[in-house]
Tab-separated table of C-alpha atoms in Angstrom:
chain	number	residue	atom	x	y	z
A	16	MET	CA	34.232	20.252	-19.012
A	17	PRO	CA	37.846	21.211	-18.309
A	18	ASN	CA	39.693	19.483	-15.519
A	19	VAL	CA	40.109	21.889	-12.581
A	20	ASN	CA	41.810	19.507	-10.133
A	21	VAL	CA	45.403	19.756	-9.015
A	22	PHE	CA	47.912	16.948	-9.351
A	23	ARG	CA	51.119	15.895	-7.619
A	24	GLY	CA	54.084	14.200	-9.224
A	25	SER	CA	53.040	10.976	-7.496
A	26	ASP	CA	49.779	11.098	-9.522
A	27	ALA	CA	51.714	10.798	-12.792
A	28	SER	CA	52.925	7.936	-14.921
A	29	LEU	CA	55.104	8.210	-17.994
A	30	VAL	CA	55.421	5.703	-20.822
A	31	LEU	CA	57.205	5.725	-24.150
A	32	ALA	CA	55.460	4.684	-27.349
A	33	VAL	CA	56.274	4.533	-31.035
A	34	ASP	CA	54.214	6.546	-33.484
A	35	ASN	CA	55.569	5.197	-36.788
A	36	LYS	CA	56.718	1.576	-36.490
A	37	GLU	CA	57.490	1.433	-40.225
A	38	SER	CA	60.279	4.038	-40.176
A	39	VAL	CA	63.874	3.130	-39.350
A	40	GLU	CA	63.810	5.548	-36.400
A	41	GLY	CA	60.541	4.029	-35.135
A	42	LYS	CA	61.846	0.461	-35.421
A	43	LEU	CA	64.941	1.374	-33.405
A	44	ALA	CA	62.818	3.009	-30.712
A	45	GLU	CA	60.340	0.113	-30.640
A	46	ALA	CA	63.141	-2.404	-30.010
A	47	LEU	CA	64.645	-0.312	-27.196
A	48	ILE	CA	61.277	0.488	-25.619
A	49	GLY	CA	60.433	-3.230	-25.635
A	50	ASP	CA	63.840	-4.307	-24.286
A	51	TYR	CA	63.699	-1.834	-21.396
A	52	GLU	CA	59.909	-2.213	-20.829
A	53	PHE	CA	59.240	1.515	-21.208
A	54	SER	CA	55.800	0.847	-22.710
A	55	ASN	CA	54.617	-0.124	-19.200
A	56	MET	CA	56.074	2.754	-17.199
A	57	VAL	CA	59.428	4.494	-17.129
A	58	GLY	CA	60.414	4.200	-13.482
A	59	ARG	CA	62.581	6.256	-11.153
A	60	LEU	CA	61.911	9.534	-12.944
A	61	GLN	CA	61.899	12.960	-11.408
A	62	ASN	CA	61.917	16.567	-12.566
A	63	VAL	CA	60.171	15.908	-15.869
A	64	GLN	CA	59.739	19.159	-17.769
A	65	VAL	CA	57.990	19.823	-21.068
A	66	LYS	CA	58.195	23.283	-22.601
A	67	VAL	CA	56.311	24.759	-25.572
A	68	GLU	CA	57.559	28.005	-27.081
A	69	ASN	CA	55.626	30.055	-29.622
A	70	GLU	CA	57.853	32.502	-31.485
A	71	LEU	CA	55.790	35.697	-31.363
A	72	ARG	CA	56.629	38.622	-33.633
A	73	ALA	CA	55.385	42.078	-32.771
A	74	TYR	CA	54.349	44.443	-35.564
A	75	HIS	CA	55.058	48.105	-34.841
A	76	GLU	CA	53.540	50.836	-36.990
A	77	LEU	CA	55.512	53.991	-37.675
A	78	GLY	CA	54.924	56.547	-34.956
A	79	LYS	CA	53.477	54.003	-32.481
A	80	SER	CA	55.311	52.992	-29.301
A	81	PHE	CA	53.264	49.848	-28.659
A	82	ALA	CA	52.875	46.947	-31.030
A	83	THR	CA	49.620	46.907	-32.980
A	84	GLU	CA	49.668	43.163	-33.619
A	85	LEU	CA	51.333	40.011	-32.324
A	86	ARG	CA	51.777	37.290	-34.930
A	87	PRO	CA	52.467	33.673	-33.996
A	88	GLY	CA	55.438	32.015	-35.618
A	89	ASN	CA	57.359	28.789	-35.229
A	90	ILE	CA	56.394	26.536	-32.331
A	91	SER	CA	59.112	24.545	-30.554
A	92	VAL	CA	58.549	21.672	-28.106
A	93	SER	CA	61.379	20.620	-25.804
A	94	GLY	CA	61.996	19.295	-22.327
A	95	SER	CA	64.117	17.307	-19.930
A	96	ILE	CA	63.937	14.322	-17.593
A	97	GLU	CA	66.054	12.978	-14.757
A	98	ARG	CA	66.239	9.332	-13.761
A	99	ALA	CA	67.741	7.586	-10.735
A	100	HIS	CA	69.040	4.673	-12.766
A	101	ILE	CA	71.864	4.032	-15.226
A	102	ASN	CA	71.239	1.088	-17.529
A	103	GLY	CA	72.053	2.519	-20.934
A	104	ALA	CA	68.438	2.880	-22.049
A	105	LEU	CA	68.357	6.679	-22.320
A	106	LEU	CA	71.827	6.766	-23.880
A	107	ARG	CA	70.737	4.156	-26.461
A	108	LEU	CA	67.612	6.225	-27.203
A	109	LEU	CA	69.927	9.177	-27.883
A	110	LEU	CA	72.616	7.420	-29.918
A	111	GLY	CA	70.825	4.369	-31.327
A	112	ASP	CA	73.368	1.790	-32.446
A	113	GLY	CA	76.086	4.409	-31.895
A	114	ALA	CA	75.990	3.464	-28.187
A	115	LYS	CA	77.310	-0.026	-29.027
A	116	SER	CA	80.971	-0.896	-29.187
A	117	PRO	CA	82.329	-0.827	-31.802
A	118	PRO	CA	79.987	1.707	-33.410
A	119	PRO	CA	78.679	1.023	-36.903
A	120	ASN	CA	80.302	2.644	-39.908
A	121	GLY	CA	78.500	5.434	-41.723
A	122	SER	CA	75.531	7.448	-40.573
A	123	ILE	CA	73.572	6.288	-37.545
A	124	PRO	CA	69.778	6.762	-37.376
A	125	GLN	CA	68.447	8.107	-34.096
A	126	PRO	CA	65.369	6.561	-32.453
A	127	SER	CA	62.169	8.631	-32.545
A	128	PHE	CA	59.326	8.001	-30.096
A	129	ASN	CA	56.421	9.548	-28.193
A	130	ILE	CA	56.258	10.402	-24.500
A	131	VAL	CA	52.845	9.908	-22.872
A	132	ILE	CA	52.356	11.526	-19.455
A	133	SER	CA	49.162	10.537	-17.629
A	134	LEU	CA	47.954	12.321	-14.498
A	135	LYS	CA	45.190	10.848	-12.368
A	136	ASN	CA	44.256	11.877	-8.834
A	137	PRO	CA	43.462	8.641	-6.923
A	138	SER	CA	40.705	10.348	-4.938
A	139	LEU	CA	39.001	11.507	-8.182
A	140	PRO	CA	39.442	8.535	-10.541
A	141	ASP	CA	37.109	9.920	-13.233
A	142	ASN	CA	39.296	13.014	-13.726
A	143	SER	CA	42.547	12.772	-15.621
A	144	SER	CA	44.874	14.716	-17.883
A	145	THR	CA	47.124	13.251	-20.555
A	146	LEU	CA	49.943	14.989	-22.397
A	147	THR	CA	51.366	13.276	-25.467
A	148	VAL	CA	54.644	14.562	-26.866
A	149	PHE	CA	55.104	13.334	-30.466
A	150	GLY	CA	58.264	12.729	-32.484
A	151	VAL	CA	60.645	12.942	-29.541
A	152	LYS	CA	64.394	12.699	-30.049
A	153	PHE	CA	66.868	13.029	-27.219
A	154	GLU	CA	69.239	15.948	-27.707
A	155	SER	CA	71.676	15.379	-24.830
A	156	TRP	CA	72.428	12.884	-22.058
A	157	SER	CA	74.362	13.370	-18.835
A	158	PHE	CA	74.879	11.724	-15.509
A	159	ALA	CA	76.012	12.902	-12.098
A	160	LEU	CA	78.081	10.856	-9.668
A	161	PRO	CA	77.759	12.746	-6.370
A	162	GLU	CA	79.675	11.834	-3.250
A	163	ASP	CA	76.669	11.172	-0.984
A	164	ASP	CA	73.553	11.227	-3.076
A	165	PHE	CA	71.867	9.073	-5.688
A	166	VAL	CA	73.441	8.647	-9.097
A	167	MET	CA	71.213	10.467	-11.567
A	168	GLU	CA	71.124	10.488	-15.341
A	169	GLY	CA	69.383	13.179	-17.317
A	170	ALA	CA	68.338	13.795	-20.892
A	171	THR	CA	67.044	16.767	-22.808
A	172	PHE	CA	64.799	16.350	-25.818
A	173	LYS	CA	63.119	18.107	-28.685
A	174	ALA	CA	59.827	17.048	-30.234
A	175	LEU	CA	57.657	17.721	-33.252
A	176	ARG	CA	54.392	18.523	-31.472
A	177	ILE	CA	52.299	18.043	-28.318
A	178	SER	CA	48.651	17.308	-27.529
A	179	SER	CA	46.553	17.523	-24.374
A	180	GLU	CA	43.463	15.551	-23.384
A	181	GLU	CA	41.299	15.915	-20.275
A	182	THR	CA	38.489	13.780	-18.877
A	183	GLY	CA	36.174	14.470	-16.009
């Protein structure tokens, strides 16, 4: 039965996990996730967004104004997060060893990881939704230093695929 309950951001938790611990990218991510304890819960997050785009192509027959068929194409998964904390973790997940000084010579592998978002309404503990975003790599990192507000860092990402699971 599909989950029909609504959730608030306070019902969510987000953790990072490694899908392939044998790859160089997975080993880098596993070390960083362990060092910063992101396998428990990534704290101080807000404005988490995950977007899935399906590249649809319309087929138009000669003499017809409306499309006669829509064909699915490439699927892209992307998103962004903001975090009220600056400790180098997100920057290291973007740049890998390139965030160290001095940077290594040659090419630098980038960590690859999964994002697991769990939603559970405390008043309905048997109902939950879980989104798993696989093969995530951060695309950009930024931070804002406002005059009278919290310092926030942000990152955008791209991913290989996404899955959804519901209970209840």
